[in-house]
CSV table of C-alpha atoms in Angstrom, one decimal:
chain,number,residue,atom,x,y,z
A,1,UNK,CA,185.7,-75.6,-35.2
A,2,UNK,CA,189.4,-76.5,-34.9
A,3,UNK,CA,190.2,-80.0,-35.9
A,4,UNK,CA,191.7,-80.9,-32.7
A,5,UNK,CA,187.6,-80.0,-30.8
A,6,UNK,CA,186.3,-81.8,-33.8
A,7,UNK,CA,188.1,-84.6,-32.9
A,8,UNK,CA,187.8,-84.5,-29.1
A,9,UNK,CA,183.8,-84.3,-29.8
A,10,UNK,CA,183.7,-87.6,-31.8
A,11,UNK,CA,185.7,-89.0,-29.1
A,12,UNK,CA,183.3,-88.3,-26.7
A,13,UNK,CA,180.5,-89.5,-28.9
A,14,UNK,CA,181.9,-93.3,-29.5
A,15,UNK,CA,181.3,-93.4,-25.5
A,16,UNK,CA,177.7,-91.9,-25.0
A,17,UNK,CA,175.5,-94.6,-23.2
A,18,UNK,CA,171.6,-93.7,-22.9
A,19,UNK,CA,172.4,-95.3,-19.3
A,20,UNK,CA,174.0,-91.4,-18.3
A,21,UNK,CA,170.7,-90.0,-18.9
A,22,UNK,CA,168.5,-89.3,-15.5
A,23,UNK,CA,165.0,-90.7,-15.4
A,24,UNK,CA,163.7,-87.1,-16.3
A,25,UNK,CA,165.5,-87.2,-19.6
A,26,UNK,CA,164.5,-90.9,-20.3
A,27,UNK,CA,160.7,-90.4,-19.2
A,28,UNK,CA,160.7,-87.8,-22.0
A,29,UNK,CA,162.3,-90.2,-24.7
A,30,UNK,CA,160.1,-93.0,-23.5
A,31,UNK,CA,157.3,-90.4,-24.5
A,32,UNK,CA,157.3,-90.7,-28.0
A,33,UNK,CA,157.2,-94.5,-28.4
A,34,UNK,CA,154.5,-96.2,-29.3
A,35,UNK,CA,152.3,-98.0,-26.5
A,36,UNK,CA,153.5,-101.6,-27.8
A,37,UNK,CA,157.1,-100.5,-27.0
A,38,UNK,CA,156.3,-98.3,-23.5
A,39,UNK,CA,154.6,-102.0,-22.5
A,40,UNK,CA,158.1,-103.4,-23.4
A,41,UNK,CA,160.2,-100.4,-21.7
A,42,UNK,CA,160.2,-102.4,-18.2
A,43,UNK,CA,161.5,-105.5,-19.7
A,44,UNK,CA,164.5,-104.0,-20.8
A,45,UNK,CA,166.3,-102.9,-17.4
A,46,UNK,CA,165.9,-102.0,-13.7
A,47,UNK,CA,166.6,-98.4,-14.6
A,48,UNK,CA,163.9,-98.3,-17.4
A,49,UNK,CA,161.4,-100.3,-15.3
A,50,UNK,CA,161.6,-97.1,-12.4
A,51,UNK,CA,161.6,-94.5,-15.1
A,52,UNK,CA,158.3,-96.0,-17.3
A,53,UNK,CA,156.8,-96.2,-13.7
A,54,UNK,CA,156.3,-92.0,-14.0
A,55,UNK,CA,154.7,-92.8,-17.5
A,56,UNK,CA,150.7,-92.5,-18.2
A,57,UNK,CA,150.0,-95.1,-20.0
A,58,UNK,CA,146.1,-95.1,-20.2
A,59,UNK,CA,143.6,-94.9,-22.7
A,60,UNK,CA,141.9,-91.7,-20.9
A,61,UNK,CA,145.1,-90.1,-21.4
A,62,UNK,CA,146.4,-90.7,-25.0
A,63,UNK,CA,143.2,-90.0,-26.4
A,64,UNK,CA,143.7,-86.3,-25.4
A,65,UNK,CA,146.3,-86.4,-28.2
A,66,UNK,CA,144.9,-87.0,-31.5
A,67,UNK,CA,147.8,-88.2,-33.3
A,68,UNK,CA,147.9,-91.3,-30.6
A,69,UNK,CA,144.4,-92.8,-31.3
A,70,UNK,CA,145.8,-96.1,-32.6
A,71,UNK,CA,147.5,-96.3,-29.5
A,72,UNK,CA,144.2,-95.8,-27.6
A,73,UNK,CA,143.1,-98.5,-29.5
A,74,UNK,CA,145.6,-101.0,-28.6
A,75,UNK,CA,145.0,-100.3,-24.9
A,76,UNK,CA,141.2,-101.1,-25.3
A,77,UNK,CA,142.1,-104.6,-26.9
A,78,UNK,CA,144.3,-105.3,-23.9
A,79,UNK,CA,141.0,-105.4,-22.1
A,80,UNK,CA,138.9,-106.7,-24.7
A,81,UNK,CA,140.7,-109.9,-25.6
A,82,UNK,CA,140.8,-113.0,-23.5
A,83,UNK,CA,144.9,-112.5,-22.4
A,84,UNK,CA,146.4,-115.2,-20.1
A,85,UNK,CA,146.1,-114.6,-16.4
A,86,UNK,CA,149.8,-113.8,-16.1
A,87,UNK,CA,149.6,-111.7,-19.2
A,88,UNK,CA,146.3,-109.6,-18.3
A,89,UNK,CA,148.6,-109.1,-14.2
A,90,UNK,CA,151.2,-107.4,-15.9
A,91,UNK,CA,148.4,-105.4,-17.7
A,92,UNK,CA,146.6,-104.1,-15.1
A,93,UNK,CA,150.0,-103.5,-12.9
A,94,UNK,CA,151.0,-100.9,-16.0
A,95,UNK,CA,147.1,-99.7,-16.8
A,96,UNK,CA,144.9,-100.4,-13.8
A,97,UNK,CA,144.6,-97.1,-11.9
A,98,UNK,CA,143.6,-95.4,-15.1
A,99,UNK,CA,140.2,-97.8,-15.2
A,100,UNK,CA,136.7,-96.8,-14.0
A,101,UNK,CA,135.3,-99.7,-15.5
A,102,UNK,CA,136.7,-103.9,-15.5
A,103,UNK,CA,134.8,-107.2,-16.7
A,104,UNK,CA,136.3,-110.0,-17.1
A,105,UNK,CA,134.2,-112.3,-18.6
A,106,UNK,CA,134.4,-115.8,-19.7
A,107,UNK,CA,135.3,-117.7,-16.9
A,108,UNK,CA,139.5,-117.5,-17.9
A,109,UNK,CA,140.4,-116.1,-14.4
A,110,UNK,CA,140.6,-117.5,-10.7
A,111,UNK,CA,139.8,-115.6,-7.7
A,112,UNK,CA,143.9,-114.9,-7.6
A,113,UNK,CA,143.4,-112.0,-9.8
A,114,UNK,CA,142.2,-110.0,-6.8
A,115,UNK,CA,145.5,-109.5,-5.6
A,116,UNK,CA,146.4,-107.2,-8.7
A,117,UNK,CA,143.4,-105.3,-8.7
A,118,UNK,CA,143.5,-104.6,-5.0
A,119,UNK,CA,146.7,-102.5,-5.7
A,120,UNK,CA,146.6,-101.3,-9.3
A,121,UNK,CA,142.8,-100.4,-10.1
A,122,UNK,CA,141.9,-98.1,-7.3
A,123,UNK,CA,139.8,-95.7,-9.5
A,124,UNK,CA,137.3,-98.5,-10.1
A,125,UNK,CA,133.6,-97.7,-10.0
A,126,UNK,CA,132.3,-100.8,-11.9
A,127,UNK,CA,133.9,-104.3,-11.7
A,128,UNK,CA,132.6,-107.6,-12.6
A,129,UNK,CA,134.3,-111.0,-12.8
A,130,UNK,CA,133.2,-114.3,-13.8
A,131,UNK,CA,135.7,-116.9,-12.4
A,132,UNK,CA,136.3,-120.1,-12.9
A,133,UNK,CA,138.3,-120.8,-9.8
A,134,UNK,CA,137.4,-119.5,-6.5
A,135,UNK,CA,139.2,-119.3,-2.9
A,136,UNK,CA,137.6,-116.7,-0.2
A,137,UNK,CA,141.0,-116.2,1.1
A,138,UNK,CA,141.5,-113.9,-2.2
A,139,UNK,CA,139.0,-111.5,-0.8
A,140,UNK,CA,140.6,-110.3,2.5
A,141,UNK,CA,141.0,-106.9,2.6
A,142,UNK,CA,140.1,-107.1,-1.1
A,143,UNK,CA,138.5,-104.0,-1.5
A,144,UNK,CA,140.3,-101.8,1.1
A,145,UNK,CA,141.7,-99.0,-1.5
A,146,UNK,CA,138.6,-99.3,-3.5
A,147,UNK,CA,137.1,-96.5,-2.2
A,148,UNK,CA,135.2,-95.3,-5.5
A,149,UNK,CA,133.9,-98.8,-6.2
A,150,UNK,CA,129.9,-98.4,-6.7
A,151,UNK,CA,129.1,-101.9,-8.6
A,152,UNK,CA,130.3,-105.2,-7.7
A,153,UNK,CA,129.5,-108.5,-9.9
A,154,UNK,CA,131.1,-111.8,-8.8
A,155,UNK,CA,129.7,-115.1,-10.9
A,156,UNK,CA,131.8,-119.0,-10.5
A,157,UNK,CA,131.6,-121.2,-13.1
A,158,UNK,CA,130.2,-124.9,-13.0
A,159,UNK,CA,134.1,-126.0,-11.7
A,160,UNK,CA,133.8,-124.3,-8.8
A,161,UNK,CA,133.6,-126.9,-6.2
A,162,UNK,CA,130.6,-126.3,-3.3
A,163,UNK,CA,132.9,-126.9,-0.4
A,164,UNK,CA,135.0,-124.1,-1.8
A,165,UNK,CA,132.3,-121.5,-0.7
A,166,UNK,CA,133.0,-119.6,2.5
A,167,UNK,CA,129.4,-118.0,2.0
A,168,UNK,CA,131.5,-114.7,0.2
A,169,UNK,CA,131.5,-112.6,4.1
A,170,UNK,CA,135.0,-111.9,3.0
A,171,UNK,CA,134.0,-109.9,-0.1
A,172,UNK,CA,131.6,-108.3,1.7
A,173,UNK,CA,133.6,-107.1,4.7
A,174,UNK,CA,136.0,-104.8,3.0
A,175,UNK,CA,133.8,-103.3,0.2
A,176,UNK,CA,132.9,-99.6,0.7
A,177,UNK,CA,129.9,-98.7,2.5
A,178,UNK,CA,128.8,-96.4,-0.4
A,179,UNK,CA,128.8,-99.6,-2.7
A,180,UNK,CA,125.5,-99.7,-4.2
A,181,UNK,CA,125.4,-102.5,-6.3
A,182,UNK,CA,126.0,-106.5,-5.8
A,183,UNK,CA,125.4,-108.8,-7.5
A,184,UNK,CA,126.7,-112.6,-6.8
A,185,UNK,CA,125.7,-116.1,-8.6
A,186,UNK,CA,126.2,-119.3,-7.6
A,187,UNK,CA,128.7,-121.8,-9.5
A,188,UNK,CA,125.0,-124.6,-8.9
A,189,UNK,CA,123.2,-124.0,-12.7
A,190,UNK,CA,120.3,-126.6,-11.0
A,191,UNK,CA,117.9,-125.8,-8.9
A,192,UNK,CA,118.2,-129.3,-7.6
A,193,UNK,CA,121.9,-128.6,-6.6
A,194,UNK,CA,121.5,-125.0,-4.8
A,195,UNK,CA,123.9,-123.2,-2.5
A,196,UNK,CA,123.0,-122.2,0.9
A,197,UNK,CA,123.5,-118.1,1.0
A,198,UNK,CA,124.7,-118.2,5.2
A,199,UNK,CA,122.9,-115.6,7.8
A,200,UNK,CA,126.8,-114.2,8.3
A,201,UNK,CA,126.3,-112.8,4.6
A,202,UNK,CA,123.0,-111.0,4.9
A,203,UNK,CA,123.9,-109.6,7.9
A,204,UNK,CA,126.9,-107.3,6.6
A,205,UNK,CA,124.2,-106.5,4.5
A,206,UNK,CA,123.7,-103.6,7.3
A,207,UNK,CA,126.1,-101.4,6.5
A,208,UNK,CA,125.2,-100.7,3.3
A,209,UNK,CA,123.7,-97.8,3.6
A,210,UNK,CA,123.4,-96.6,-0.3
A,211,UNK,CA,122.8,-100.1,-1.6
A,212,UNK,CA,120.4,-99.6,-4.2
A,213,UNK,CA,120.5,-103.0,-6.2
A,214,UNK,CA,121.3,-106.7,-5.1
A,215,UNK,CA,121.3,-109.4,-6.7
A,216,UNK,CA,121.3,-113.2,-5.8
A,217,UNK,CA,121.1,-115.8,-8.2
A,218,UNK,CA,121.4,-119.8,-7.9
A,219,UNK,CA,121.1,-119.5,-4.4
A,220,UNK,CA,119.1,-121.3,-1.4
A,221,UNK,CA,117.9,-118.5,0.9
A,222,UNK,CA,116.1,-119.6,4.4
A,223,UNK,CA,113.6,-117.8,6.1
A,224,UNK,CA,116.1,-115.5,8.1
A,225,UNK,CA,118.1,-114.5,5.4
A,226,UNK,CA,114.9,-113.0,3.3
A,227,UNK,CA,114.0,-111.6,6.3
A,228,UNK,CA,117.3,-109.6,6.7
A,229,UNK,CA,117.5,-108.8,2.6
A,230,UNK,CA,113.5,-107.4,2.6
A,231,UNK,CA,114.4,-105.6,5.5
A,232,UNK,CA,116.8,-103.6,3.8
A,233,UNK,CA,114.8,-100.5,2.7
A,234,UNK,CA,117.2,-98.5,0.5
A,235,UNK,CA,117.0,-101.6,-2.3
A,236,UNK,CA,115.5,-99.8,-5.9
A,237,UNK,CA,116.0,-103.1,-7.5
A,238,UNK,CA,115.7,-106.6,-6.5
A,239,UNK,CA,116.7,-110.0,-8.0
A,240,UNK,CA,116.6,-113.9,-6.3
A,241,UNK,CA,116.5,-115.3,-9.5
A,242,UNK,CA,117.0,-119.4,-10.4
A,243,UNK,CA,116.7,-119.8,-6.4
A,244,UNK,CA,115.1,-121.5,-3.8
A,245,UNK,CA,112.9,-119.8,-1.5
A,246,UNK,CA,113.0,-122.1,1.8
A,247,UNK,CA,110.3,-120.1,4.3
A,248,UNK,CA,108.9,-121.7,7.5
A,249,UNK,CA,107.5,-118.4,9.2
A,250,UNK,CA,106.2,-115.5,8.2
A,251,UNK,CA,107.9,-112.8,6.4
A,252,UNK,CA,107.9,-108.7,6.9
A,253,UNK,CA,109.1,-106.3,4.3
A,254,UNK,CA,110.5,-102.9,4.0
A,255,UNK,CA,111.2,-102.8,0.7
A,256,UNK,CA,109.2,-98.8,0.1
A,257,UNK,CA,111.5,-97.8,-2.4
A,258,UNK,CA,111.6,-101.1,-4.5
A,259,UNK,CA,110.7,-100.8,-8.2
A,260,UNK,CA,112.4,-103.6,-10.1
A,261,UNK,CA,111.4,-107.2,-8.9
A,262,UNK,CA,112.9,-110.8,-10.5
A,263,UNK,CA,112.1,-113.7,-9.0
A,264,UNK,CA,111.9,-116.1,-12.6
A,265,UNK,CA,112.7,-119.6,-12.3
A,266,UNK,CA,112.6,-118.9,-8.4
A,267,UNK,CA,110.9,-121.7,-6.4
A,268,UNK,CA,108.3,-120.9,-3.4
A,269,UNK,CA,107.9,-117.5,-4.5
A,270,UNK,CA,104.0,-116.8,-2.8
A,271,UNK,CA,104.8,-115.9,0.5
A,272,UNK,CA,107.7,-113.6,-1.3
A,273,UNK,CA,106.0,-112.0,-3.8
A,274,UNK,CA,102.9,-111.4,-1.3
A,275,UNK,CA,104.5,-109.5,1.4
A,276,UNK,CA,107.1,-107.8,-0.9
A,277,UNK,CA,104.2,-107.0,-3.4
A,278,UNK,CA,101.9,-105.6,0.3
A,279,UNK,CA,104.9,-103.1,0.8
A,280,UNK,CA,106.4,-101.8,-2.4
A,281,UNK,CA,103.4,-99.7,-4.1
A,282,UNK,CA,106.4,-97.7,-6.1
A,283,UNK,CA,107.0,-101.4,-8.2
A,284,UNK,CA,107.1,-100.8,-12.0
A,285,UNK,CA,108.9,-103.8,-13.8
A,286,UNK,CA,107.7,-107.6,-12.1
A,287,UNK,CA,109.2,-110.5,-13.6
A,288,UNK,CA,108.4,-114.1,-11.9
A,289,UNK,CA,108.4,-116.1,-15.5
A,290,UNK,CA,108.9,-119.8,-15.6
A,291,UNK,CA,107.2,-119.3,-11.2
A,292,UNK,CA,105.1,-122.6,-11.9
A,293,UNK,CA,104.5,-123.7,-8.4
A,294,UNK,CA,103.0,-119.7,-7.7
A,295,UNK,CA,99.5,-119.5,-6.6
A,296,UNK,CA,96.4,-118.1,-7.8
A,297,UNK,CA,95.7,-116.2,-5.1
A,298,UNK,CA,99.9,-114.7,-4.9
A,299,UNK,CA,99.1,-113.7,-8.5
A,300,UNK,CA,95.7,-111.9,-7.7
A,301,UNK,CA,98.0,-109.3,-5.6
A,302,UNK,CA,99.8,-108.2,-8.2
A,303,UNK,CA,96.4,-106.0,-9.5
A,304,UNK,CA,97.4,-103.5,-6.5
A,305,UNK,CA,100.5,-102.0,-8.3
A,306,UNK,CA,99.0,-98.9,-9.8
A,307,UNK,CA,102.6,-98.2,-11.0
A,308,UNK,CA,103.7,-101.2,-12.5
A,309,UNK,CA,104.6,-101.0,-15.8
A,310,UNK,CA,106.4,-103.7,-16.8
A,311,UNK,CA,104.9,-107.4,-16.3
A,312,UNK,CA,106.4,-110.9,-17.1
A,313,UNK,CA,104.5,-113.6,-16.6
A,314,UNK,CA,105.5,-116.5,-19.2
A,315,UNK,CA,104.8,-120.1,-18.9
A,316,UNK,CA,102.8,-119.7,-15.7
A,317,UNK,CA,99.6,-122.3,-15.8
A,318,UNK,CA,98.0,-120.0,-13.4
A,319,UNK,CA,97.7,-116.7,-15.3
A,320,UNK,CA,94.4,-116.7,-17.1
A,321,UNK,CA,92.0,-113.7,-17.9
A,322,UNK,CA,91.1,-112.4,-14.7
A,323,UNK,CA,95.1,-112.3,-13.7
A,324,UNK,CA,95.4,-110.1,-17.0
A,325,UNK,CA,92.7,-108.2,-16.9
A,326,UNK,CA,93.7,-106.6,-13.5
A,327,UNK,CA,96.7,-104.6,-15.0
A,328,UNK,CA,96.7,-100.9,-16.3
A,329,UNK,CA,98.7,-98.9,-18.2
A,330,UNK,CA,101.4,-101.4,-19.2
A,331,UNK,CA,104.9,-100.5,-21.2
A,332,UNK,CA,105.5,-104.2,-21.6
A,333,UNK,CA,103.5,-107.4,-21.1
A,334,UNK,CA,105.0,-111.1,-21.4
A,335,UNK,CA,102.3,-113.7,-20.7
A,336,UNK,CA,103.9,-116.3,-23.2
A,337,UNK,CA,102.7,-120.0,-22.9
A,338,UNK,CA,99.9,-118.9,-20.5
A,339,UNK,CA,97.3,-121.1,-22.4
A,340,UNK,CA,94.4,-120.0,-20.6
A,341,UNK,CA,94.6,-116.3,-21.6
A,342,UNK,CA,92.5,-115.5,-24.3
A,343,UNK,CA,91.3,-112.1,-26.6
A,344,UNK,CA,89.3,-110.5,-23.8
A,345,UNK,CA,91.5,-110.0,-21.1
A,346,UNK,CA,94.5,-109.2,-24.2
A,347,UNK,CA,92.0,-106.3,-26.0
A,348,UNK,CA,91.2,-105.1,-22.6
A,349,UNK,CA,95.2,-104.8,-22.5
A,350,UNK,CA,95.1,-103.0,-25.4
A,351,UNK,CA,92.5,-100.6,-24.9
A,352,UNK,CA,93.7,-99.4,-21.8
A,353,UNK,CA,97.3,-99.4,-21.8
A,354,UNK,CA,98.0,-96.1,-24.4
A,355,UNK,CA,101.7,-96.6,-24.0
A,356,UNK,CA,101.9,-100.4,-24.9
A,357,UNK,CA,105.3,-101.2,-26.2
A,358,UNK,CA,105.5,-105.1,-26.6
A,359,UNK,CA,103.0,-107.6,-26.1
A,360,UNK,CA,103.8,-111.4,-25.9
A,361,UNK,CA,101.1,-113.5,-26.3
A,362,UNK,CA,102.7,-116.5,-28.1
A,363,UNK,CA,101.2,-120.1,-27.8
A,364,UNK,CA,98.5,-117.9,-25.7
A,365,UNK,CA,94.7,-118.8,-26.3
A,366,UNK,CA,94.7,-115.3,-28.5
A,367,UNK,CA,93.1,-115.2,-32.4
A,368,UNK,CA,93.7,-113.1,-35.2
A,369,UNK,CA,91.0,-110.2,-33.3
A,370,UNK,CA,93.9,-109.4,-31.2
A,371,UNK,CA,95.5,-108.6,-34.0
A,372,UNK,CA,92.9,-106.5,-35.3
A,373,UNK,CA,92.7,-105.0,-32.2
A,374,UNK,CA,96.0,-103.9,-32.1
A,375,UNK,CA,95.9,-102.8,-35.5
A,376,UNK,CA,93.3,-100.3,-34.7
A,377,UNK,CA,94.9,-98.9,-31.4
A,378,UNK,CA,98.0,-97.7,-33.4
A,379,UNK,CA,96.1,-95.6,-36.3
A,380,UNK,CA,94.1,-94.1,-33.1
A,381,UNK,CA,97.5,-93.2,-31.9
A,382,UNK,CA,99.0,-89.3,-32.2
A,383,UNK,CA,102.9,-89.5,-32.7
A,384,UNK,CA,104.7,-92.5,-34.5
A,385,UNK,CA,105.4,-94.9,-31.3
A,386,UNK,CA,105.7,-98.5,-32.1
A,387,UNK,CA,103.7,-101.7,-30.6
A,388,UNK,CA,105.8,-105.1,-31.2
A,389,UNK,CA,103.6,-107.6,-30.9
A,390,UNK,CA,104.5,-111.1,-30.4
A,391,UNK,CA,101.9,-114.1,-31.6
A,392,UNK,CA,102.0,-117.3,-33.1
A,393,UNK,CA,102.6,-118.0,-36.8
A,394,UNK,CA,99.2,-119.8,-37.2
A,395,UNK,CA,97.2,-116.3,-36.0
A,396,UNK,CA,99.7,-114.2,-38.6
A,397,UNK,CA,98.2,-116.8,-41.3
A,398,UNK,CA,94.9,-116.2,-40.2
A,399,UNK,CA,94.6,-112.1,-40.2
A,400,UNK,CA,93.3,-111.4,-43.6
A,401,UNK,CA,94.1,-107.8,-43.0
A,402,UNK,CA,97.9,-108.6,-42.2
A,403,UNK,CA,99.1,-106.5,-45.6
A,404,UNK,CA,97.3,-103.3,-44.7
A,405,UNK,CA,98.5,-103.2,-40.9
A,406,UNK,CA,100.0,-99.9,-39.8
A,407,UNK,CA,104.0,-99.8,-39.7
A,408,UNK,CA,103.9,-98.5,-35.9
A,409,UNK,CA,102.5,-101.9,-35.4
A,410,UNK,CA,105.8,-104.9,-35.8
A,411,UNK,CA,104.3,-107.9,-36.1
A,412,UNK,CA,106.9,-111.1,-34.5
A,413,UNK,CA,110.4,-109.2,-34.8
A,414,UNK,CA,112.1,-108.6,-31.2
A,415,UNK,CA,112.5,-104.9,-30.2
């Protein structure tokens, strides 16, 4: 190279700018930074902001190169953390359509939120927020490009004022109509204090034609809106939880397909549980702990579910031996402070129920022959399957035989 081109060349060097590279070029640079810096890239110019826009910055993506799995792991803390509102917006703006799945937990975000994932998460298929601020209007049209969404969970925090509520028709209005799973809580944490679920929101209910699970909690729910939610047949799994049953007329369910009921800490739940209970013979797991005002006679319909599998029935004065000794084939019975169960009903559990899993019979009317009993079940056992039993400290001090028990059978340690 003459000296003359040598010099010409370092001319033209001392003026290179990266600003005369296209977007292509810069897109390709932009490539090998790290994903702290291609978070930054935007801040720097307009120019850079369009060009990082062709960049895929998501998790799914890096982690198809092995070299980049710290970076993968910075993107998961971005979502893990608890970031300022403003913070976790620019976030989602830059990772959003790469997410199938979004909580937000915590109550650290309002309702406002929406806005961002409305444009920048379309690929959701899970999403579940816990706000501490709420405002309807952030729903409208919420859901529209949302098209893949299949579970929806919306919870308000204690500051959420009452008035605020526009009964949540506006959430409902633009979800999908292949959503199959709500779930929606009250901001009232006292049943004294309860929300009125309006007949506006049960009846959007209706075009939900794949909705498979809903769930109400901390909620007053009149007569005419159980009517409309039992009459929604395609429902798997049903929960009115911590809520207020208000009924004045009679009730008629469709629920065939129902197999998961909770109605714990719910009050007024006989006329409920007796005409879901009438319809749904495919119910396996029944929890209406903490029910104290329930009946007797409610309780006596629950002996029809041949299929149920899974009972809880804790601190329910009601439930004595002939309430227990009407179940079959358990997985999992909870009858904790039920003081008027007692070793009969309990063996009886024990002997015909080959698949017990756990039994909770704390602060029960049970002895120390339960134990016994259960002792003996799991040597008669074939394979190594384990029973958790749950009892009182004073019947552990009182089985003599408690160092020679089997180890299939766990003794007061939570599965």
């Amino acid at each position: 190279m003459s000296s003359s081109e040598k010099l010409r060349l370092d001319e033209t060097n001392d003026n290179v700018s990266i600003n005369i590279l296209n977007n292509k070029c810069l897109v390709k640079i932009f490539s090998f930074l790290t994903i702290e810096d291609m978070l930054q890239i935007k801040k720097v110019c307009k120019k850079w902001r369009d060009a990082s826009q062709v960049l895929n910055i998501s998790q799914e993506n890096i982690k198809k190169d092995p070299s980049r799995s710290d970076d993968a792991d910075k993107i998961h803390k971005h979502f893990e953390g608890f970031p300022e509102q403003s913070e976790l917006n620019k976030v989602l703006c830059d990772c959003g359509d790469s997410l199938t799945s979004l909580t937000l937990s915590n109550y650290c975000y309002d309702s406002k939120i929406m806005f961002v994932i409305s444009q920048h998460c379309h690929n959701l298929t899970k999403l579940e927020l816990d706000l501490y601020k709420y405002n309807e209007n952030d729903f409208h049209e919420a859901f529209t490009k949302l098209n893949k969404l299949k579970s929806i969970t919306i919870s308000y925090s204690n500051y959420v004022d009452h008035d605020d509520y526009g009964h949540d028709t506006l959430i409902l209005q633009s979800l999908p109509q292949t959503i199959q799973e709500i779930s929606l809580s009250s901001a009232a944490y006292d049943l004294d204090f309860l929300v009125p679920l309006s007949n506006n929101f049960t009846k959007t209910l209706d075009k939900f034609n794949a909705l498979c699970t809903l769930e109400l909690r901390y909620w007053s729910l009149e007569t005419s809106v159980l009517n409309m939610i039992l009459k929604k047949s395609t429902l798997t799994h049903l929960t009115l939880a911590e809520s207020e049953l208000i009924i004045d007329e009679s009730l008629t369910s469709n629920l065939d397909n129902l197999e998961y009921l909770d109605l714990s800490y719910a009050k007024n739940i006989d006329k409920v549980l007796t005409s879901i209970v009438m319809s749904s013979m495919k119910l396996k797991h029944i929890d209406i702990s903490q029910c104290t005002d329930v009946s007797k006679q409610a309780l006596c319909h629950l002996g029809k579910l041949d299929n149920l599998k899974k009972i809880f029935i804790n601190y329910i004065e009601q439930v004595d031996d002939s309430i227990i000794s009407q179940f079959n084939n358990l997985n999992i019975l909870e009858c904790e402070g039920c003081t008027s169960v007692s070793d009969s009903s309990i063996i009886k559990i024990l002997n015909n129920s080959d698949k017990l899993e756990f039994l909770n019979v704390q602060r029960t009317g049970v002895t120390h022959a339960t134990l016994g009993c259960a002792s003996q079940i799991v040597q008669s056992r074939n394979g190594d399957e384990k029973l958790h039993v749950l009892v009182s400290e004073n019947i552990v001090d009182e089985f003599e035989a408690i160092d020679d028990i089997p180890l299939s059978l766990v003794i007061n340690e939570l599965l």
